PDB file of C-alpha atoms in Angstrom:
ATOM      1  CA  MET A 134      -0.064  -0.003  -0.023  1.00 43.00           C
ATOM      2  CA  LEU A 135       2.698   2.392   1.002  1.00 44.00           C
ATOM      3  CA  ALA A 136       4.686   1.503  -2.074  1.00 45.00           C
ATOM      4  CA  ARG A 137       1.933   2.443  -4.272  1.00 48.00           C
ATOM      5  CA  PHE A 138       1.367   5.680  -2.457  1.00 46.00           C
ATOM      6  CA  PHE A 139       5.023   6.824  -2.793  1.00 44.00           C
ATOM      7  CA  ARG A 140       5.513   5.504  -6.336  1.00 52.00           C
ATOM      8  CA  SER A 141       6.493   7.984  -8.912  1.00 56.00           C
ATOM      9  CA  SER A 142       4.366   8.621 -11.969  1.00 74.00           C
ATOM     10  CA  LYS A 143       7.527   8.912 -13.930  1.00 78.00           C
ATOM     11  CA  ARG A 144       9.223   6.296 -15.834  1.00 82.00           C
ATOM     12  CA  SER A 145      12.685   5.233 -14.816  1.00 79.00           C
ATOM     13  CA  PHE A 146      15.301   5.662 -17.629  1.00 74.00           C
ATOM     14  CA  GLN A 147      16.230   1.965 -17.190  1.00 76.00           C
ATOM     15  CA  SER A 148      12.714   0.967 -18.294  1.00 79.00           C
ATOM     16  CA  LEU A 149      12.832   2.765 -21.636  1.00 81.00           C
ATOM     17  CA  SER A 150      13.195   0.843 -24.844  1.00 82.00           C
ATOM     18  CA  GLU A 151      15.595   1.938 -27.677  1.00 79.00           C
ATOM     19  CA  GLN A 152      12.623   3.269 -29.636  1.00 83.00           C
ATOM     20  CA  GLU A 153      11.444   5.438 -26.618  1.00 85.00           C
ATOM     21  CA  ILE A 154      14.999   6.639 -26.033  1.00 81.00           C
ATOM     22  CA  LEU A 155      15.257   7.847 -29.584  1.00 82.00           C
ATOM     23  CA  ALA A 156      11.813   9.377 -29.276  1.00 86.00           C
ATOM     24  CA  LEU A 157      12.986  11.331 -26.118  1.00 85.00           C
ATOM     25  CA  ALA A 158      15.975  12.387 -27.962  1.00 83.00           C
ATOM     26  CA  ILE A 159      13.785  13.846 -30.738  1.00 88.00           C
ATOM     27  CA  ALA A 160      11.453  15.697 -28.320  1.00 88.00           C
ATOM     28  CA  SER A 161      14.413  17.122 -26.331  1.00 85.00           C
ATOM     29  CA  GLU A 162      15.951  18.650 -29.406  1.00 83.00           C
ATOM     30  CA  GLU A 163      12.722  20.127 -30.423  1.00 88.00           C
ATOM     31  CA  ASP A 164      12.054  21.741 -27.060  1.00 88.00           C
ATOM     32  CA  ASP A 165      15.622  23.149 -26.976  1.00 85.00           C
ATOM     33  CA  ALA A 166      15.060  24.670 -30.282  1.00 88.00           C
ATOM     34  CA  ARG A 167      11.919  26.335 -29.070  1.00 89.00           C
ATOM     35  CA  ILE A 168      13.724  27.696 -25.958  1.00 88.00           C
ATOM     36  CA  TYR A 169      16.466  29.450 -28.181  1.00 87.00           C
ATOM     37  CA  LEU A 170      13.719  30.825 -30.393  1.00 89.00           C
ATOM     38  CA  ALA A 171      11.914  32.330 -27.274  1.00 88.00           C
ATOM     39  CA  TYR A 172      15.289  33.987 -26.199  1.00 86.00           C
ATOM     40  CA  ALA A 173      15.753  35.294 -29.647  1.00 87.00           C
ATOM     41  CA  ASP A 174      12.285  36.862 -29.704  1.00 87.00           C
ATOM     42  CA  LYS A 175      12.815  38.409 -26.286  1.00 83.00           C
ATOM     43  CA  LEU A 176      16.182  39.818 -27.029  1.00 81.00           C
ATOM     44  CA  ARG A 177      15.573  41.014 -30.628  1.00 84.00           C
ATOM     45  CA  PRO A 178      14.344  44.560 -29.807  1.00 81.00           C
ATOM     46  CA  GLU A 179      17.332  45.636 -27.621  1.00 77.00           C
ATOM     47  CA  PHE A 180      19.931  42.875 -28.366  1.00 79.00           C
ATOM     48  CA  PRO A 181      19.716  42.026 -32.098  1.00 82.00           C
ATOM     49  CA  ALA A 182      23.193  40.518 -32.336  1.00 78.00           C
ATOM     50  CA  SER A 183      22.588  38.088 -29.406  1.00 78.00           C
ATOM     51  CA  ALA A 184      19.099  37.302 -30.853  1.00 83.00           C
ATOM     52  CA  LYS A 185      20.747  36.248 -34.060  1.00 83.00           C
ATOM     53  CA  VAL A 186      23.030  33.904 -31.972  1.00 80.00           C
ATOM     54  CA  PHE A 187      19.896  32.205 -30.425  1.00 84.00           C
ATOM     55  CA  GLU A 188      18.369  31.897 -33.916  1.00 87.00           C
ATOM     56  CA  ASP A 189      21.263  30.114 -35.366  1.00 82.00           C
ATOM     57  CA  MET A 190      21.482  27.762 -32.442  1.00 82.00           C
ATOM     58  CA  ALA A 191      17.738  26.994 -32.881  1.00 87.00           C
ATOM     59  CA  GLU A 192      18.540  26.170 -36.393  1.00 86.00           C
ATOM     60  CA  VAL A 193      21.365  23.820 -35.423  1.00 80.00           C
ATOM     61  CA  GLU A 194      18.969  21.972 -32.910  1.00 82.00           C
ATOM     62  CA  ASP A 195      16.283  21.685 -35.617  1.00 87.00           C
ATOM     63  CA  THR A 196      18.853  20.242 -37.963  1.00 84.00           C
ATOM     64  CA  HIS A 197      19.744  17.486 -35.446  1.00 78.00           C
ATOM     65  CA  ARG A 198      16.112  16.896 -34.741  1.00 86.00           C
ATOM     66  CA  LYS A 199      15.499  16.165 -38.506  1.00 87.00           C
ATOM     67  CA  SER A 200      18.526  13.848 -38.531  1.00 82.00           C
ATOM     68  CA  LEU A 201      17.032  12.034 -35.424  1.00 80.00           C
ATOM     69  CA  ILE A 202      13.605  11.630 -37.090  1.00 88.00           C
ATOM     70  CA  GLU A 203      15.329  10.208 -40.248  1.00 83.00           C
ATOM     71  CA  ILE A 204      17.250   7.665 -38.150  1.00 78.00           C
ATOM     72  CA  TYR A 205      14.046   6.877 -36.160  1.00 83.00           C
ATOM     73  CA  ARG A 206      12.091   6.359 -39.314  1.00 85.00           C
ATOM     74  CA  GLN A 207      14.713   3.800 -40.720  1.00 81.00           C
ATOM     75  CA  ARG A 208      14.549   1.841 -37.434  1.00 81.00           C
ATOM     76  CA  PHE A 209      10.953   2.065 -36.139  1.00 85.00           C
ATOM     77  CA  GLY A 210       8.665   3.509 -38.832  1.00 87.00           C
ATOM     78  CA  GLU A 211       6.499   6.512 -38.877  1.00 89.00           C
ATOM     79  CA  ARG A 212       4.838   6.849 -35.481  1.00 90.00           C
ATOM     80  CA  ILE A 213       6.951   8.502 -32.757  1.00 89.00           C
ATOM     81  CA  PRO A 214       5.746   7.661 -29.145  1.00 86.00           C
ATOM     82  CA  LEU A 215       4.819  10.695 -27.008  1.00 88.00           C
ATOM     83  CA  ILE A 216       7.564  10.860 -24.472  1.00 84.00           C
ATOM     84  CA  ARG A 217       9.177  13.981 -22.968  1.00 83.00           C
ATOM     85  CA  ARG A 218      11.854  14.758 -20.450  1.00 76.00           C
ATOM     86  CA  GLU A 219       9.223  15.477 -17.849  1.00 79.00           C
ATOM     87  CA  HIS A 220       7.938  11.863 -18.111  1.00 81.00           C
ATOM     88  CA  VAL A 221      11.282  10.360 -17.201  1.00 81.00           C
ATOM     89  CA  GLU A 222      12.894  10.178 -13.724  1.00 73.00           C
ATOM     90  CA  GLY A 223      16.276  11.876 -13.451  1.00 63.00           C
ATOM     91  CA  PHE A 224      16.194  13.464 -16.825  1.00 63.00           C
ATOM     92  CA  TYR A 225      17.272  16.961 -16.943  1.00 59.00           C
ATOM     93  CA  GLU A 226      14.522  19.635 -16.886  1.00 64.00           C
ATOM     94  CA  ARG A 227      13.865  22.759 -18.818  1.00 69.00           C
ATOM     95  CA  LYS A 228      11.736  25.610 -17.268  1.00 68.00           C
ATOM     96  CA  PRO A 229       8.606  26.799 -18.984  1.00 69.00           C
ATOM     97  CA  ASP A 230       8.758  30.156 -20.931  1.00 66.00           C
ATOM     98  CA  TRP A 231       6.932  32.069 -18.331  1.00 66.00           C
ATOM     99  CA  LEU A 232       9.676  31.355 -15.790  1.00 63.00           C
ATOM    100  CA  ARG A 233      12.329  32.430 -18.259  1.00 65.00           C
ATOM    101  CA  ALA A 234      10.770  35.767 -19.190  1.00 66.00           C
ATOM    102  CA  ASN A 235      12.596  37.877 -16.729  1.00 68.00           C
ATOM    103  CA  LEU A 236      16.097  36.255 -17.274  1.00 72.00           C
ATOM    104  CA  SER A 237      18.863  38.598 -18.065  1.00 71.00           C
ATOM    105  CA  LEU A 238      21.196  38.332 -21.211  1.00 70.00           C
ATOM    106  CA  ASP A 239      23.908  37.005 -19.154  1.00 70.00           C
ATOM    107  CA  ALA A 240      21.643  34.538 -17.515  1.00 73.00           C
ATOM    108  CA  MET A 241      20.563  33.331 -20.848  1.00 78.00           C
ATOM    109  CA  ARG A 242      24.056  32.917 -21.929  1.00 73.00           C
ATOM    110  CA  GLN A 243      24.767  30.893 -18.859  1.00 71.00           C
ATOM    111  CA  GLU A 244      21.626  28.867 -19.087  1.00 76.00           C
ATOM    112  CA  THR A 245      22.525  28.052 -22.736  1.00 77.00           C
ATOM    113  CA  GLU A 246      25.843  26.455 -21.638  1.00 74.00           C
ATOM    114  CA  ALA A 247      24.141  24.546 -18.903  1.00 72.00           C
ATOM    115  CA  MET A 248      21.519  23.113 -21.444  1.00 78.00           C
ATOM    116  CA  GLU A 249      24.211  21.771 -23.700  1.00 77.00           C
ATOM    117  CA  GLU A 250      26.290  20.285 -20.840  1.00 76.00           C
ATOM    118  CA  GLN A 251      23.227  18.697 -19.398  1.00 77.00           C
ATOM    119  CA  ALA A 252      22.197  17.143 -22.664  1.00 78.00           C
ATOM    120  CA  TYR A 253      25.919  15.849 -23.174  1.00 81.00           C
ATOM    121  CA  ARG A 254      25.811  14.230 -19.678  1.00 76.00           C
ATOM    122  CA  PHE A 255      22.531  12.544 -20.388  1.00 75.00           C
ATOM    123  CA  TYR A 256      23.615  10.888 -23.503  1.00 77.00           C
ATOM    124  CA  VAL A 257      26.848   9.724 -21.718  1.00 79.00           C
ATOM    125  CA  GLU A 258      24.759   8.163 -18.998  1.00 75.00           C
ATOM    126  CA  ALA A 259      22.317   6.648 -21.584  1.00 73.00           C
ATOM    127  CA  VAL A 260      25.305   4.835 -23.260  1.00 76.00           C
ATOM    128  CA  LYS A 261      26.313   3.256 -20.044  1.00 78.00           C
ATOM    129  CA  ARG A 262      22.947   1.940 -19.504  1.00 72.00           C
ATOM    130  CA  THR A 263      22.557   0.316 -22.988  1.00 69.00           C
ATOM    131  CA  SER A 264      23.809  -2.891 -24.025  1.00 72.00           C
ATOM    132  CA  ASP A 265      22.725  -2.952 -27.750  1.00 66.00           C
ATOM    133  CA  VAL A 266      25.622  -2.136 -29.899  1.00 77.00           C
ATOM    134  CA  SER A 267      23.606  -0.005 -32.543  1.00 71.00           C
ATOM    135  CA  THR A 268      21.984   1.846 -29.630  1.00 66.00           C
ATOM    136  CA  ARG A 269      25.285   2.530 -27.981  1.00 75.00           C
ATOM    137  CA  LYS A 270      26.729   3.811 -31.261  1.00 78.00           C
ATOM    138  CA  LEU A 271      23.801   6.029 -31.704  1.00 72.00           C
ATOM    139  CA  LEU A 272      23.723   7.546 -28.317  1.00 72.00           C
ATOM    140  CA  GLY A 273      27.543   7.988 -28.465  1.00 81.00           C
ATOM    141  CA  ASP A 274      27.102  10.065 -31.622  1.00 78.00           C
ATOM    142  CA  LEU A 275      24.480  12.007 -29.954  1.00 72.00           C
ATOM    143  CA  ALA A 276      26.749  12.778 -26.992  1.00 78.00           C
ATOM    144  CA  LEU A 277      29.473  13.992 -29.268  1.00 78.00           C
ATOM    145  CA  ALA A 278      27.046  16.209 -31.060  1.00 71.00           C
ATOM    146  CA  GLU A 279      25.842  17.750 -27.811  1.00 71.00           C
ATOM    147  CA  GLN A 280      29.395  18.242 -26.657  1.00 70.00           C
ATOM    148  CA  GLY A 281      30.014  20.040 -29.947  1.00 64.00           C
ATOM    149  CA  HIS A 282      27.073  22.312 -29.457  1.00 60.00           C
ATOM    150  CA  GLU A 283      28.886  24.287 -26.760  1.00 58.00           C
ATOM    151  CA  ASP A 284      31.669  24.971 -29.360  1.00 58.00           C
ATOM    152  CA  ILE A 285      29.070  25.870 -31.913  1.00 54.00           C
ATOM    153  CA  ALA A 286      27.482  28.393 -29.355  1.00 54.00           C
ATOM    154  CA  ARG A 287      30.872  29.955 -28.738  1.00 56.00           C
ATOM    155  CA  MET A 288      31.543  30.137 -32.565  1.00 53.00           C
ATOM    156  CA  LEU A 289      28.203  31.809 -33.277  1.00 48.00           C
ATOM    157  CA  GLY A 290      28.809  34.144 -30.440  1.00 51.00           C
ATOM    158  CA  ASP A 291      32.073  35.218 -31.889  1.00 54.00           C
ATOM    159  CA  LYS A 292      30.489  35.639 -35.230  1.00 51.00           C
ATOM    160  CA  HIS A 293      27.545  37.758 -34.245  1.00 49.00           C
ATOM    161  CA  THR A 294      28.617  39.211 -31.048  1.00 54.00           C
ATOM    162  CA  PRO A 295      32.205  40.364 -31.154  1.00 54.00           C
ATOM    163  CA  GLU A 296      33.951  42.033 -28.292  1.00 57.00           C
ATOM    164  CA  ASP A 297      32.637  45.511 -28.934  1.00 58.00           C
ATOM    165  CA  VAL A 298      29.091  44.330 -29.632  1.00 54.00           C
ATOM    166  CA  ARG A 299      28.917  42.261 -26.570  1.00 56.00           C
ATOM    167  CA  ARG A 300      30.355  45.086 -24.425  1.00 65.00           C
ATOM    168  CA  ASP A 301      27.618  47.285 -25.677  1.00 59.00           C
ATOM    169  CA  GLU A 302      24.952  44.624 -25.011  1.00 56.00           C
ATOM    170  CA  ASP A 303      26.149  44.155 -21.531  1.00 61.00           C
ATOM    171  CA  GLU A 304      26.195  47.883 -20.770  1.00 65.00           C
ATOM    172  CA  THR A 305      22.745  48.114 -22.142  1.00 64.00           C
ATOM    173  CA  ALA A 306      21.492  45.232 -19.829  1.00 65.00           C
ATOM    174  CA  HIS A 307      23.326  46.899 -16.807  1.00 65.00           C
ATOM    175  CA  ARG A 308      21.673  50.201 -17.580  1.00 69.00           C
ATOM    176  CA  GLN A 309      18.343  48.540 -17.902  1.00 69.00           C
ATOM    177  CA  PHE A 310      18.893  46.741 -14.417  1.00 74.00           C
ATOM    178  CA  VAL A 311      19.705  50.006 -12.736  1.00 72.00           C
ATOM    179  CA  LEU A 312      16.738  51.870 -14.293  1.00 73.00           C
ATOM    180  CA  THR A 313      14.243  48.992 -13.418  1.00 75.00           C
ATOM    181  CA  TYR A 314      15.512  47.877 -10.085  1.00 77.00           C
ATOM    182  CA  VAL A 315      18.324  49.864  -8.551  1.00 78.00           C
ATOM    183  CA  GLN A 316      17.050  53.306  -9.200  1.00 78.00           C
ATOM    184  CA  PRO A 317      13.460  52.946  -7.655  1.00 82.00           C
ATOM    185  CA  GLY A 318      14.722  50.558  -4.992  1.00 79.00           C
ATOM    186  CA  LEU A 319      17.402  53.152  -3.829  1.00 78.00           C
ATOM    187  CA  ALA A 320      14.695  55.948  -3.898  1.00 80.00           C
ATOM    188  CA  GLY A 321      12.418  53.660  -1.648  1.00 79.00           C
ATOM    189  CA  LEU A 322      15.275  52.757   0.704  1.00 80.00           C
ATOM    190  CA  MET A 323      16.298  56.403   1.176  1.00 80.00           C
ATOM    191  CA  ASP A 324      12.738  57.376   1.743  1.00 79.00           C
ATOM    192  CA  GLY A 325      11.892  54.656   4.118  1.00 79.00           C
ATOM    193  CA  SER A 326      15.202  54.996   5.965  1.00 79.00           C
ATOM    194  CA  VAL A 327      15.110  58.775   6.267  1.00 79.00           C
ATOM    195  CA  SER A 328      11.455  59.776   6.452  1.00 79.00           C
ATOM    196  CA  THR A 329      10.533  57.466   9.244  1.00 82.00           C
ATOM    197  CA  LEU A 330      13.348  58.496  11.479  1.00 80.00           C
ATOM    198  CA  ALA A 331      11.488  61.450  12.868  1.00 81.00           C
ATOM    199  CA  PRO A 332       8.285  59.719  13.682  1.00 84.00           C
ATOM    200  CA  ILE A 333       9.753  56.605  15.181  1.00 86.00           C
ATOM    201  CA  PHE A 334      12.340  58.426  17.293  1.00 84.00           C
ATOM    202  CA  ALA A 335       9.881  61.144  18.335  1.00 85.00           C
ATOM    203  CA  ALA A 336       7.437  58.379  19.474  1.00 85.00           C
ATOM    204  CA  ALA A 337      10.167  56.583  21.320  1.00 85.00           C
ATOM    205  CA  PHE A 338      11.286  59.575  23.398  1.00 85.00           C
ATOM    206  CA  ALA A 339       7.840  60.933  23.848  1.00 85.00           C
ATOM    207  CA  THR A 340       6.264  57.574  25.129  1.00 86.00           C
ATOM    208  CA  GLN A 341       9.359  55.684  26.414  1.00 85.00           C
ATOM    209  CA  ASP A 342       7.197  52.802  25.424  1.00 88.00           C
ATOM    210  CA  THR A 343       9.032  50.345  23.081  1.00 88.00           C
ATOM    211  CA  TRP A 344       5.873  48.529  21.976  1.00 91.00           C
ATOM    212  CA  GLN A 345       3.975  51.630  21.198  1.00 89.00           C
ATOM    213  CA  THR A 346       7.093  52.922  19.161  1.00 87.00           C
ATOM    214  CA  PHE A 347       7.170  49.660  17.198  1.00 90.00           C
ATOM    215  CA  LEU A 348       3.597  50.040  16.193  1.00 90.00           C
ATOM    216  CA  VAL A 349       4.335  53.548  15.044  1.00 88.00           C
ATOM    217  CA  GLY A 350       7.453  52.459  13.112  1.00 85.00           C
ATOM    218  CA  LEU A 351       5.590  49.479  11.586  1.00 89.00           C
ATOM    219  CA  SER A 352       2.612  51.518  10.400  1.00 89.00           C
ATOM    220  CA  ALA A 353       4.914  54.270   9.022  1.00 86.00           C
ATOM    221  CA  SER A 354       7.032  51.923   7.192  1.00 86.00           C
ATOM    222  CA  VAL A 355       4.237  49.780   5.654  1.00 88.00           C
ATOM    223  CA  GLY A 356       2.207  52.805   4.681  1.00 87.00           C
ATOM    224  CA  ALA A 357       5.332  54.590   3.126  1.00 85.00           C
ATOM    225  CA  GLY A 358       5.935  51.381   1.269  1.00 84.00           C
ATOM    226  CA  ILE A 359       2.509  51.056  -0.057  1.00 88.00           C
ATOM    227  CA  SER A 360       2.445  54.797  -0.951  1.00 85.00           C
ATOM    228  CA  MET A 361       5.802  54.772  -2.587  1.00 84.00           C
ATOM    229  CA  GLY A 362       5.228  51.473  -4.633  1.00 82.00           C
ATOM    230  CA  PHE A 363       1.888  52.914  -6.208  1.00 83.00           C
ATOM    231  CA  THR A 364       3.579  56.210  -6.846  1.00 82.00           C
ATOM    232  CA  GLU A 365       6.340  54.541  -8.725  1.00 78.00           C
ATOM    233  CA  ALA A 366       4.213  52.118 -10.506  1.00 78.00           C
ATOM    234  CA  ALA A 367       1.784  54.936 -11.738  1.00 78.00           C
ATOM    235  CA  HIS A 368       4.639  57.172 -12.640  1.00 70.00           C
ATOM    236  CA  ASP A 369       4.995  55.881 -16.333  1.00 64.00           C
ATOM    237  CA  ASP A 370       4.643  52.748 -18.126  1.00 63.00           C
ATOM    238  CA  GLY A 371       8.274  52.519 -18.976  1.00 63.00           C
ATOM    239  CA  LYS A 372       7.751  52.476 -22.818  1.00 57.00           C
ATOM    240  CA  ILE A 373       9.110  56.008 -23.646  1.00 51.00           C
ATOM    241  CA  SER A 374      11.277  56.459 -20.629  1.00 55.00           C
ATOM    242  CA  GLY A 375      12.866  53.074 -20.983  1.00 59.00           C
ATOM    243  CA  ARG A 376      12.658  52.406 -17.381  1.00 66.00           C
ATOM    244  CA  GLY A 377      11.066  48.897 -17.741  1.00 69.00           C
ATOM    245  CA  SER A 378       7.918  47.323 -16.208  1.00 75.00           C
ATOM    246  CA  PRO A 379       5.994  49.569 -13.974  1.00 80.00           C
ATOM    247  CA  ILE A 380       5.082  46.630 -11.747  1.00 83.00           C
ATOM    248  CA  LYS A 381       8.646  45.677 -11.186  1.00 83.00           C
ATOM    249  CA  ARG A 382       9.822  49.239 -10.437  1.00 82.00           C
ATOM    250  CA  GLY A 383       6.851  49.538  -8.137  1.00 84.00           C
ATOM    251  CA  LEU A 384       7.626  46.451  -6.240  1.00 86.00           C
ATOM    252  CA  ALA A 385      11.359  47.385  -5.952  1.00 85.00           C
ATOM    253  CA  CYS A 386      10.511  50.804  -4.703  1.00 85.00           C
ATOM    254  CA  GLY A 387       7.696  49.702  -2.324  1.00 86.00           C
ATOM    255  CA  ILE A 388       9.616  46.765  -0.709  1.00 87.00           C
ATOM    256  CA  MET A 389      12.792  48.663  -0.152  1.00 86.00           C
ATOM    257  CA  THR A 390      10.768  51.670   1.394  1.00 86.00           C
ATOM    258  CA  ALA A 391       9.108  49.282   3.886  1.00 87.00           C
ATOM    259  CA  LEU A 392      12.433  47.586   4.626  1.00 86.00           C
ATOM    260  CA  GLY A 393      14.166  50.943   5.240  1.00 83.00           C
ATOM    261  CA  GLY A 394      11.740  51.872   7.935  1.00 84.00           C
ATOM    262  CA  LEU A 395      11.504  48.461   9.513  1.00 87.00           C
ATOM    263  CA  GLY A 396      15.274  48.336   9.759  1.00 84.00           C
ATOM    264  CA  HIS A 397      15.187  50.808  12.839  1.00 83.00           C
ATOM    265  CA  ALA A 398      11.473  49.938  13.865  1.00 88.00           C
ATOM    266  CA  LEU A 399      12.194  46.175  14.726  1.00 89.00           C
ATOM    267  CA  PRO A 400      14.675  46.975  17.540  1.00 89.00           C
ATOM    268  CA  TYR A 401      11.721  48.304  19.433  1.00 89.00           C
ATOM    269  CA  LEU A 402      10.552  44.786  19.921  1.00 90.00           C
ATOM    270  CA  ILE A 403      13.237  44.674  22.636  1.00 90.00           C
ATOM    271  CA  PRO A 404      11.310  45.740  25.856  1.00 89.00           C
ATOM    272  CA  HIS A 405      14.194  47.733  27.477  1.00 88.00           C
ATOM    273  CA  PHE A 406      13.985  51.274  26.064  1.00 87.00           C
ATOM    274  CA  TRP A 407      17.681  52.267  25.939  1.00 89.00           C
ATOM    275  CA  THR A 408      18.825  48.820  24.700  1.00 90.00           C
ATOM    276  CA  ALA A 409      16.230  49.237  21.787  1.00 88.00           C
ATOM    277  CA  THR A 410      16.988  52.852  21.110  1.00 87.00           C
ATOM    278  CA  ILE A 411      20.873  52.272  20.880  1.00 89.00           C
ATOM    279  CA  THR A 412      20.296  49.239  18.698  1.00 90.00           C
ATOM    280  CA  ALA A 413      18.046  51.307  16.292  1.00 86.00           C
ATOM    281  CA  ALA A 414      20.653  54.118  16.108  1.00 84.00           C
ATOM    282  CA  ILE A 415      23.326  51.708  15.203  1.00 88.00           C
ATOM    283  CA  ILE A 416      21.158  50.193  12.465  1.00 87.00           C
ATOM    284  CA  VAL A 417      20.379  53.713  11.264  1.00 83.00           C
ATOM    285  CA  PHE A 418      24.196  54.399  11.006  1.00 83.00           C
ATOM    286  CA  PHE A 419      24.632  51.435   8.783  1.00 85.00           C
ATOM    287  CA  GLU A 420      21.564  51.991   6.704  1.00 82.00           C
ATOM    288  CA  LEU A 421      22.841  55.567   5.803  1.00 81.00           C
ATOM    289  CA  TRP A 422      26.163  54.493   4.883  1.00 82.00           C
ATOM    290  CA  ALA A 423      24.724  51.521   2.945  1.00 81.00           C
ATOM    291  CA  ILE A 424      22.685  54.016   0.936  1.00 81.00           C
ATOM    292  CA  ALA A 425      25.816  56.192   0.274  1.00 81.00           C
ATOM    293  CA  PHE A 426      27.617  53.024  -1.118  1.00 81.00           C
ATOM    294  CA  ILE A 427      24.784  52.086  -3.352  1.00 79.00           C
ATOM    295  CA  GLN A 428      24.666  55.592  -4.754  1.00 77.00           C
ATOM    296  CA  ASN A 429      28.339  55.596  -5.376  1.00 77.00           C
ATOM    297  CA  ARG A 430      28.277  52.009  -6.790  1.00 75.00           C
ATOM    298  CA  TYR A 431      25.353  52.064  -9.223  1.00 73.00           C
ATOM    299  CA  MET A 432      24.408  55.764  -9.762  1.00 69.00           C
ATOM    300  CA  GLU A 433      28.080  56.939  -9.956  1.00 67.00           C
ATOM    301  CA  THR A 434      27.679  59.529  -7.346  1.00 72.00           C
ATOM    302  CA  PRO A 435      30.955  60.519  -5.697  1.00 77.00           C
ATOM    303  CA  PHE A 436      31.273  58.685  -2.404  1.00 74.00           C
ATOM    304  CA  LEU A 437      32.018  61.693  -0.211  1.00 76.00           C
ATOM    305  CA  ARG A 438      29.128  63.759  -1.751  1.00 76.00           C
ATOM    306  CA  ALA A 439      26.740  60.869  -1.344  1.00 71.00           C
ATOM    307  CA  ALA A 440      27.966  60.258   2.314  1.00 72.00           C
ATOM    308  CA  PHE A 441      27.586  63.955   3.083  1.00 73.00           C
ATOM    309  CA  GLN A 442      24.070  64.248   1.477  1.00 71.00           C
ATOM    310  CA  VAL A 443      22.652  61.062   3.065  1.00 73.00           C
ATOM    311  CA  VAL A 444      24.435  60.962   6.357  1.00 71.00           C
ATOM    312  CA  LEU A 445      23.931  64.609   7.112  1.00 74.00           C
ATOM    313  CA  GLY A 446      20.413  64.746   5.986  1.00 73.00           C
ATOM    314  CA  GLY A 447      19.608  61.568   7.983  1.00 73.00           C
ATOM    315  CA  GLY A 448      21.259  62.912  11.068  1.00 75.00           C
ATOM    316  CA  LEU A 449      19.208  66.171  10.741  1.00 77.00           C
ATOM    317  CA  VAL A 450      15.989  64.098  10.666  1.00 77.00           C
ATOM    318  CA  LEU A 451      17.038  61.951  13.365  1.00 73.00           C
ATOM    319  CA  GLY A 452      17.868  64.982  15.526  1.00 77.00           C
ATOM    320  CA  ALA A 453      14.488  66.577  14.715  1.00 78.00           C
ATOM    321  CA  GLY A 454      12.692  63.420  15.823  1.00 72.00           C
ATOM    322  CA  ILE A 455      14.541  63.262  19.087  1.00 77.00           C
ATOM    323  CA  LEU A 456      13.926  67.099  19.827  1.00 81.00           C
ATOM    324  CA  ILE A 457      10.222  66.711  19.092  1.00 80.00           C
ATOM    325  CA  GLY A 458       9.883  63.540  21.156  1.00 72.00           C
ATOM    326  CA  ASN A 459      11.497  65.457  23.985  1.00 74.00           C
ATOM    327  CA  GLY A 460       9.431  68.494  23.678  1.00 62.00           C
TER     328      GLY A 460
END
């Protein structure tokens, strides 16, 4: 009973016949060609050279698929069994298109190398598990073909994306990452970290109650996060400005705003007032310097200027909160 309950619905690779192994190879080559074409479609507007690389790789995969079909036809006839990689235990998997939609250009390149390496290892293992001479030869040829795909990918990359083109595409990808995630996230972090300083520390020194202070900080942080997130998302649709998806920008801004405020609100879960306050002040110190670092690293703001603006501004807001709380 328990064996039936825990039994996998997938076939073991050892149970596959030579006909099914060949059918599996055909389906896998077809799937990989579709993945490369999906990459090409996504990259074509901004990275036409890399899109051409993936188009050519899809053509190579399709050529291998046709060769496999011809071999299959000669050995087993016209009907190819429906068997795909997700039907077999231990077979390498491919993510669906909707989980690949947000991959960066560099991630696509790395994924491509991994796909070819995984395909090569599969065929090598398949050879070890096969005793029939003709099948071993066939799987060995497929392993060599998959191993050669990495070289083909590199050659196509050198052909369509020489060093200067790849450098330009990498710079474009980095700029898009900054516009879509870093810039709105940094704006949110600055707003959440600095704007919540006054209400949190004012509440702390006015009430001397750590729990009430935490509630003030929590409400201020969450409220600011929601407000900033919706404001960023509604700012523009990203089509003309080139800043990317408004949903992604809104999430980046809203989440970082909330985190910026929660960083120095959470210490007030500590029941001892001065312990909580000193801990919160230390966190504020690191938050402000982290913001200065991010500005210098991604926004190319001179570090001393960024530090002066952020640390001085945050210090003034913190001082204002303490004065108001003691008033």
